[in-house]
Amino acid sequence: MITIAVSGAAGTISNHLLFKLASGVVFGPDQPIALKLLGSERSFEALEGVAMELEDSLYPLLREVSIGIDPYEVFQDAEWAILIGAKPRGPGMERADLLDINGKIYAEQGKALNAVASPNVKVIVVGNPCNTNALICMKNAPKIPAKNFHALTRLDENRAKCQLALKAGVFYDKISNMTIWGNHSTTQVPDFLNAKIDGVPVKEVIKDNKWLEEDFTDIIRKRGGVLIKKWGRSSAASTAVSIVDAIKSLTTPTPPGDWFSSGN
Ligand SMILES: NC(=O)C1=CN([C@@H]2O[C@H](COP(=O)(O)OP(=O)(O)OC[C@H]3O[C@@H](n4cnc5c(N)ncnc54)[C@H](O)[C@@H]3O)[C@@H](O)[C@H]2O)C=CC1
Ligand SMILES: O=C([O-])CC(=O)C(=O)O
């Protein structure tokens, strides 16, 4: 059985993610899991509701569900820690504006992971600003190998693949070798120079240099912000999908010649 801790488990992203984890699409159709869900004091009743829904879904692979608000209890023996619990930004904010509030959460949770999680726990930091939070978490967990800490930049990779596919008029599975350099922020660089479309360098397929050099980068950098403006809240379903993709990439062989993006 794999023990997976998820923080912010009563939140919007988790509401999409937990049911995917329980269904077996992430760790495989024969792999039983235990879910340990961390919430905040304010979200505890909602967390009880989430646990009820998971139980009522009768997932055959979901062998245990436990909930709590103390990371020193919830992270006990965790082999994966998916750290989502944090405040999201609203319209007009940058992700970095969240650091004051969210940074503290990741310092505390890093200490807790260090103390009670499996020594080889794999940590995926989702709460923004995720790269800085991942660094804070890692610095507070010196017993856990640094290579085990990942900041979620997979959503940017997926967004970049989608835009390239739309522009080239191909299905998105034809896009490979997509790198996101830098932070999950408006300064990131989605690397179209090394990306490929059906095995061919992007620039040989998409001849519109202005679009590639100006528009493409801008679209990816601002995608999260545009979504918030339109919907009034930040992306959640696509984020959960990208967490699934990130975990699968970390746990299964990468296709020969390809790679994936993960921040740390
Ligand atoms: N890296 C990425 O690609 C993305 C990151 N995000 C970030 O993910 C975070 C969560 O987003 P949502 O789920 O939409 O927010 P949400 O507000 O719906 O859920 C967050 C949950 O975390 C809980 N929480 C707060 N402090 C906590 C703590 N110390 N321990 C445990 N739980 C705690 C809250 O009570 C709430 O239930 C935000 O910081 C958001 O900006 C969102 C989308 C993409
Ligand atoms: O934009 C936000 O604040 C949420 C997020 O990280 C994204 O959708 O990329």
GROMACS .gro file of C-alpha atoms in nm, residues 7-253:
model
  247
    7SER     CA    1  -0.277   1.911   0.227
    8GLY     CA    2  -0.555   2.157   0.150
    9ALA     CA    3  -0.769   1.851   0.104
   10ALA     CA    4  -1.098   2.040   0.146
   11GLY     CA    5  -1.000   2.288  -0.125
   12THR     CA    6  -1.093   2.320  -0.490
   13ILE     CA    7  -0.790   2.152  -0.652
   14SER     CA    8  -0.804   1.862  -0.407
   15ASN     CA    9  -1.169   1.808  -0.483
   16HIS     CA   10  -1.064   1.715  -0.836
   17LEU     CA   11  -0.743   1.534  -0.743
   18LEU     CA   12  -0.852   1.305  -0.459
   19PHE     CA   13  -1.101   1.112  -0.669
   20LYS     CA   14  -0.841   1.056  -0.940
   21LEU     CA   15  -0.593   0.925  -0.680
   22ALA     CA   16  -0.857   0.693  -0.537
   23SER     CA   17  -0.961   0.563  -0.879
   24GLY     CA   18  -0.620   0.413  -0.960
   25VAL     CA   19  -0.540   0.628  -1.265
   26VAL     CA   20  -0.235   0.773  -1.089
   27PHE     CA   21  -0.052   0.487  -0.918
   28GLY     CA   22  -0.199   0.206  -1.125
   29PRO     CA   23  -0.503  -0.023  -1.127
   30ASP     CA   24  -0.349  -0.281  -0.889
   31GLN     CA   25  -0.200  -0.042  -0.634
   32PRO     CA   26  -0.390   0.001  -0.305
   33ILE     CA   27  -0.350   0.343  -0.141
   34ALA     CA   28  -0.411   0.516   0.190
   35LEU     CA   29  -0.509   0.883   0.182
   36LYS     CA   30  -0.414   1.105   0.473
   37LEU     CA   31  -0.586   1.439   0.440
   38LEU     CA   32  -0.466   1.760   0.601
   39GLY     CA   33  -0.693   2.059   0.642
   40SER     CA   34  -0.696   2.380   0.839
   41GLU     CA   35  -0.901   2.439   1.153
   42ARG     CA   36  -1.146   2.644   0.947
   43SER     CA   37  -1.190   2.376   0.684
   44PHE     CA   38  -1.223   2.078   0.917
   45GLU     CA   39  -1.595   2.019   0.872
   46ALA     CA   40  -1.556   2.045   0.497
   47LEU     CA   41  -1.275   1.791   0.523
   48GLU     CA   42  -1.511   1.553   0.706
   49GLY     CA   43  -1.747   1.595   0.410
   50VAL     CA   44  -1.469   1.514   0.162
   51ALA     CA   45  -1.384   1.197   0.356
   52MET     CA   46  -1.752   1.096   0.352
   53GLU     CA   47  -1.767   1.137  -0.026
   54LEU     CA   48  -1.452   0.931  -0.073
   55GLU     CA   49  -1.592   0.654   0.148
   56ASP     CA   50  -1.926   0.659  -0.035
   57SER     CA   51  -1.748   0.614  -0.369
   58LEU     CA   52  -1.646   0.254  -0.279
   59TYR     CA   53  -1.314   0.273  -0.461
   60PRO     CA   54  -1.164  -0.076  -0.436
   61LEU     CA   55  -0.807   0.056  -0.418
   62LEU     CA   56  -0.876   0.314  -0.148
   63ARG     CA   57  -0.804   0.117   0.168
   64GLU     CA   58  -0.781   0.397   0.427
   65VAL     CA   59  -0.893   0.758   0.457
   66SER     CA   60  -0.790   0.965   0.757
   67ILE     CA   61  -0.822   1.337   0.825
   68GLY     CA   62  -0.659   1.587   1.058
   69ILE     CA   63  -0.528   1.938   1.107
   70ASP     CA   64  -0.191   1.855   1.264
   71PRO     CA   65   0.076   1.793   0.998
   72TYR     CA   66   0.284   1.597   1.254
   73GLU     CA   67   0.000   1.343   1.270
   74VAL     CA   68  -0.119   1.349   0.910
   75PHE     CA   69   0.227   1.322   0.751
   76GLN     CA   70   0.323   1.016   0.959
   77ASP     CA   71   0.494   0.762   0.726
   78ALA     CA   72   0.378   0.945   0.411
   79GLU     CA   73   0.552   0.821   0.096
   80TRP     CA   74   0.406   1.102  -0.114
   81ALA     CA   75   0.311   1.448   0.010
   82ILE     CA   76   0.106   1.662  -0.226
   83LEU     CA   77   0.106   2.004  -0.065
   84ILE     CA   78  -0.184   2.208  -0.198
   85GLY     CA   79  -0.311   2.378   0.118
   86ALA     CA   80  -0.245   2.749   0.075
   87LYS     CA   81  -0.427   3.069  -0.011
   88PRO     CA   82  -0.495   3.125  -0.383
   89ARG     CA   83  -0.449   3.467  -0.544
   90GLY     CA   84  -0.738   3.682  -0.660
   91PRO     CA   85  -0.771   3.917  -0.959
   92GLY     CA   86  -0.488   4.171  -0.989
   93MET     CA   87  -0.247   3.982  -0.762
   94GLU     CA   88   0.086   3.822  -0.856
   95ARG     CA   89   0.162   3.478  -0.713
   96ALA     CA   90   0.458   3.627  -0.524
   97ASP     CA   91   0.209   3.841  -0.324
   98LEU     CA   92   0.106   3.520  -0.147
   99LEU     CA   93   0.450   3.450  -0.005
  100ASP     CA   94   0.395   3.626   0.329
  101ILE     CA   95   0.092   3.412   0.409
  102ASN     CA   96   0.181   3.086   0.238
  103GLY     CA   97   0.556   3.072   0.307
  104LYS     CA   98   0.491   3.006   0.678
  105ILE     CA   99   0.272   2.708   0.596
  106TYR     CA  100   0.553   2.544   0.399
  107ALA     CA  101   0.814   2.605   0.669
  108GLU     CA  102   0.592   2.429   0.922
  109GLN     CA  103   0.501   2.146   0.687
  110GLY     CA  104   0.867   2.094   0.589
  111LYS     CA  105   0.953   2.050   0.957
  112ALA     CA  106   0.667   1.806   1.002
  113LEU     CA  107   0.769   1.600   0.697
  114ASN     CA  108   1.126   1.592   0.824
  115ALA     CA  109   1.009   1.462   1.160
  116VAL     CA  110   0.748   1.200   1.072
  117ALA     CA  111   0.725   1.120   0.698
  118SER     CA  112   0.902   0.833   0.525
  119PRO     CA  113   1.269   0.941   0.486
  120ASN     CA  114   1.229   0.901   0.108
  121VAL     CA  115   0.897   1.087   0.080
  122LYS     CA  116   0.838   1.255  -0.258
  123VAL     CA  117   0.700   1.605  -0.217
  124ILE     CA  118   0.503   1.800  -0.475
  125VAL     CA  119   0.443   2.164  -0.381
  126VAL     CA  120   0.141   2.318  -0.550
  127GLY     CA  121   0.051   2.615  -0.325
  128ASN     CA  122   0.177   2.943  -0.467
  129PRO     CA  123   0.431   3.079  -0.512
  130CYS     CA  124   0.514   2.711  -0.559
  131ASN     CA  125   0.886   2.733  -0.643
  132THR     CA  126   0.966   2.947  -0.339
  133ASN     CA  127   0.739   2.740  -0.118
  134ALA     CA  128   0.913   2.422  -0.238
  135LEU     CA  129   1.249   2.575  -0.147
  136ILE     CA  130   1.120   2.679   0.199
  137CYS     CA  131   0.979   2.330   0.253
  138MET     CA  132   1.304   2.164   0.142
  139LYS     CA  133   1.522   2.385   0.365
  140ASN     CA  134   1.308   2.285   0.661
  141ALA     CA  135   1.340   1.915   0.586
  142PRO     CA  136   1.715   1.844   0.574
  143LYS     CA  137   1.670   1.468   0.631
  144ILE     CA  138   1.476   1.429   0.305
  145PRO     CA  139   1.684   1.418  -0.017
  146ALA     CA  140   1.664   1.755  -0.200
  147LYS     CA  141   1.588   1.574  -0.527
  148ASN     CA  142   1.257   1.457  -0.377
  149PHE     CA  143   1.112   1.811  -0.376
  150HIS     CA  144   0.918   1.926  -0.681
  151ALA     CA  145   0.733   2.250  -0.751
  152LEU     CA  146   0.439   2.198  -0.984
  153THR     CA  147   0.530   2.349  -1.320
  154ARG     CA  148   0.354   2.076  -1.513
  155LEU     CA  149   0.050   2.295  -1.566
  156ASP     CA  150   0.271   2.536  -1.761
  157GLU     CA  151   0.410   2.247  -1.968
  158ASN     CA  152   0.059   2.128  -2.048
  159ARG     CA  153  -0.055   2.481  -2.137
  160ALA     CA  154   0.247   2.524  -2.365
  161LYS     CA  155   0.183   2.192  -2.539
  162CYS     CA  156  -0.180   2.286  -2.594
  163GLN     CA  157  -0.095   2.624  -2.750
  164LEU     CA  158   0.170   2.476  -2.981
  165ALA     CA  159  -0.069   2.202  -3.091
  166LEU     CA  160  -0.348   2.452  -3.163
  167LYS     CA  161  -0.114   2.676  -3.363
  168ALA     CA  162   0.032   2.385  -3.562
  169GLY     CA  163  -0.308   2.224  -3.616
  170VAL     CA  164  -0.203   1.890  -3.469
  171PHE     CA  165  -0.326   1.683  -3.175
  172TYR     CA  166  -0.145   1.770  -2.850
  173ASP     CA  167   0.014   1.426  -2.814
  174LYS     CA  168   0.244   1.519  -3.103
  175ILE     CA  169   0.422   1.782  -2.888
  176SER     CA  170   0.730   1.661  -2.699
  177ASN     CA  171   1.046   1.790  -2.531
  178MET     CA  172   0.868   2.083  -2.370
  179THR     CA  173   1.072   2.259  -2.101
  180ILE     CA  174   0.956   2.532  -1.867
  181TRP     CA  175   1.255   2.733  -1.743
  182GLY     CA  176   1.226   2.944  -1.430
  183ASN     CA  177   0.945   2.981  -1.180
  184HIS     CA  178   0.574   2.915  -1.214
  185SER     CA  179   0.525   3.289  -1.260
  186THR     CA  180   0.498   3.562  -1.522
  187THR     CA  181   0.878   3.550  -1.576
  188GLN     CA  182   0.888   3.184  -1.678
  189VAL     CA  183   1.032   3.085  -2.019
  190PRO     CA  184   0.845   2.812  -2.207
  191ASP     CA  185   1.119   2.676  -2.434
  192PHE     CA  186   0.989   2.650  -2.792
  193LEU     CA  187   1.346   2.624  -2.926
  194ASN     CA  188   1.397   2.270  -2.795
  195ALA     CA  189   1.036   2.152  -2.817
  196LYS     CA  190   0.932   1.925  -3.103
  197ILE     CA  191   0.618   1.865  -3.307
  198ASP     CA  192   0.599   1.507  -3.430
  199GLY     CA  193   0.976   1.480  -3.374
  200VAL     CA  194   1.057   1.796  -3.575
  201PRO     CA  195   1.183   2.120  -3.409
  202VAL     CA  196   0.893   2.361  -3.350
  203LYS     CA  197   1.050   2.639  -3.558
  204GLU     CA  198   1.054   2.412  -3.864
  205VAL     CA  199   0.680   2.352  -3.829
  206ILE     CA  200   0.549   2.687  -3.702
  207LYS     CA  201   0.699   2.951  -3.930
  208ASP     CA  202   0.529   3.244  -3.754
  209ASN     CA  203   0.830   3.376  -3.562
  210LYS     CA  204   0.650   3.675  -3.415
  211TRP     CA  205   0.388   3.447  -3.263
  212LEU     CA  206   0.652   3.213  -3.124
  213GLU     CA  207   0.883   3.478  -2.986
  214GLU     CA  208   0.625   3.719  -2.845
  215ASP     CA  209   0.271   3.587  -2.824
  216PHE     CA  210   0.337   3.226  -2.723
  217THR     CA  211   0.551   3.315  -2.422
  218ASP     CA  212   0.306   3.581  -2.310
  219ILE     CA  213   0.007   3.348  -2.338
  220ILE     CA  214   0.170   3.083  -2.118
  221ARG     CA  215   0.302   3.333  -1.863
  222LYS     CA  216  -0.038   3.497  -1.820
  223ARG     CA  217  -0.270   3.200  -1.864
  224GLY     CA  218  -0.339   3.157  -1.491
  225GLY     CA  219  -0.412   3.526  -1.445
  226VAL     CA  220  -0.645   3.542  -1.745
  227LEU     CA  221  -0.838   3.246  -1.609
  228ILE     CA  222  -0.880   3.415  -1.271
  229LYS     CA  223  -1.012   3.728  -1.442
  230LYS     CA  224  -1.266   3.530  -1.640
  231TRP     CA  225  -1.380   3.288  -1.371
  232GLY     CA  226  -1.308   3.474  -1.050
  233ARG     CA  227  -1.104   3.185  -0.910
  234SER     CA  228  -0.785   3.008  -1.007
  235SER     CA  229  -0.753   2.698  -1.220
  236ALA     CA  230  -0.839   2.380  -1.037
  237ALA     CA  231  -0.944   2.091  -1.265
  238SER     CA  232  -0.653   2.142  -1.504
  239THR     CA  233  -0.419   2.179  -1.206
  240ALA     CA  234  -0.535   1.845  -1.067
  241VAL     CA  235  -0.480   1.685  -1.408
  242SER     CA  236  -0.129   1.830  -1.419
  243ILE     CA  237  -0.052   1.689  -1.072
  244VAL     CA  238  -0.156   1.347  -1.203
  245ASP     CA  239   0.068   1.395  -1.509
  246ALA     CA  240   0.359   1.505  -1.289
  247ILE     CA  241   0.332   1.200  -1.063
  248LYS     CA  242   0.300   0.963  -1.359
  249SER     CA  243   0.610   1.115  -1.521
  250LEU     CA  244   0.803   1.068  -1.197
  251THR     CA  245   0.693   0.707  -1.150
  252THR     CA  246   0.696   0.564  -1.504
  253PRO     CA  247   0.967   0.550  -1.773
   0.00000   0.00000   0.00000
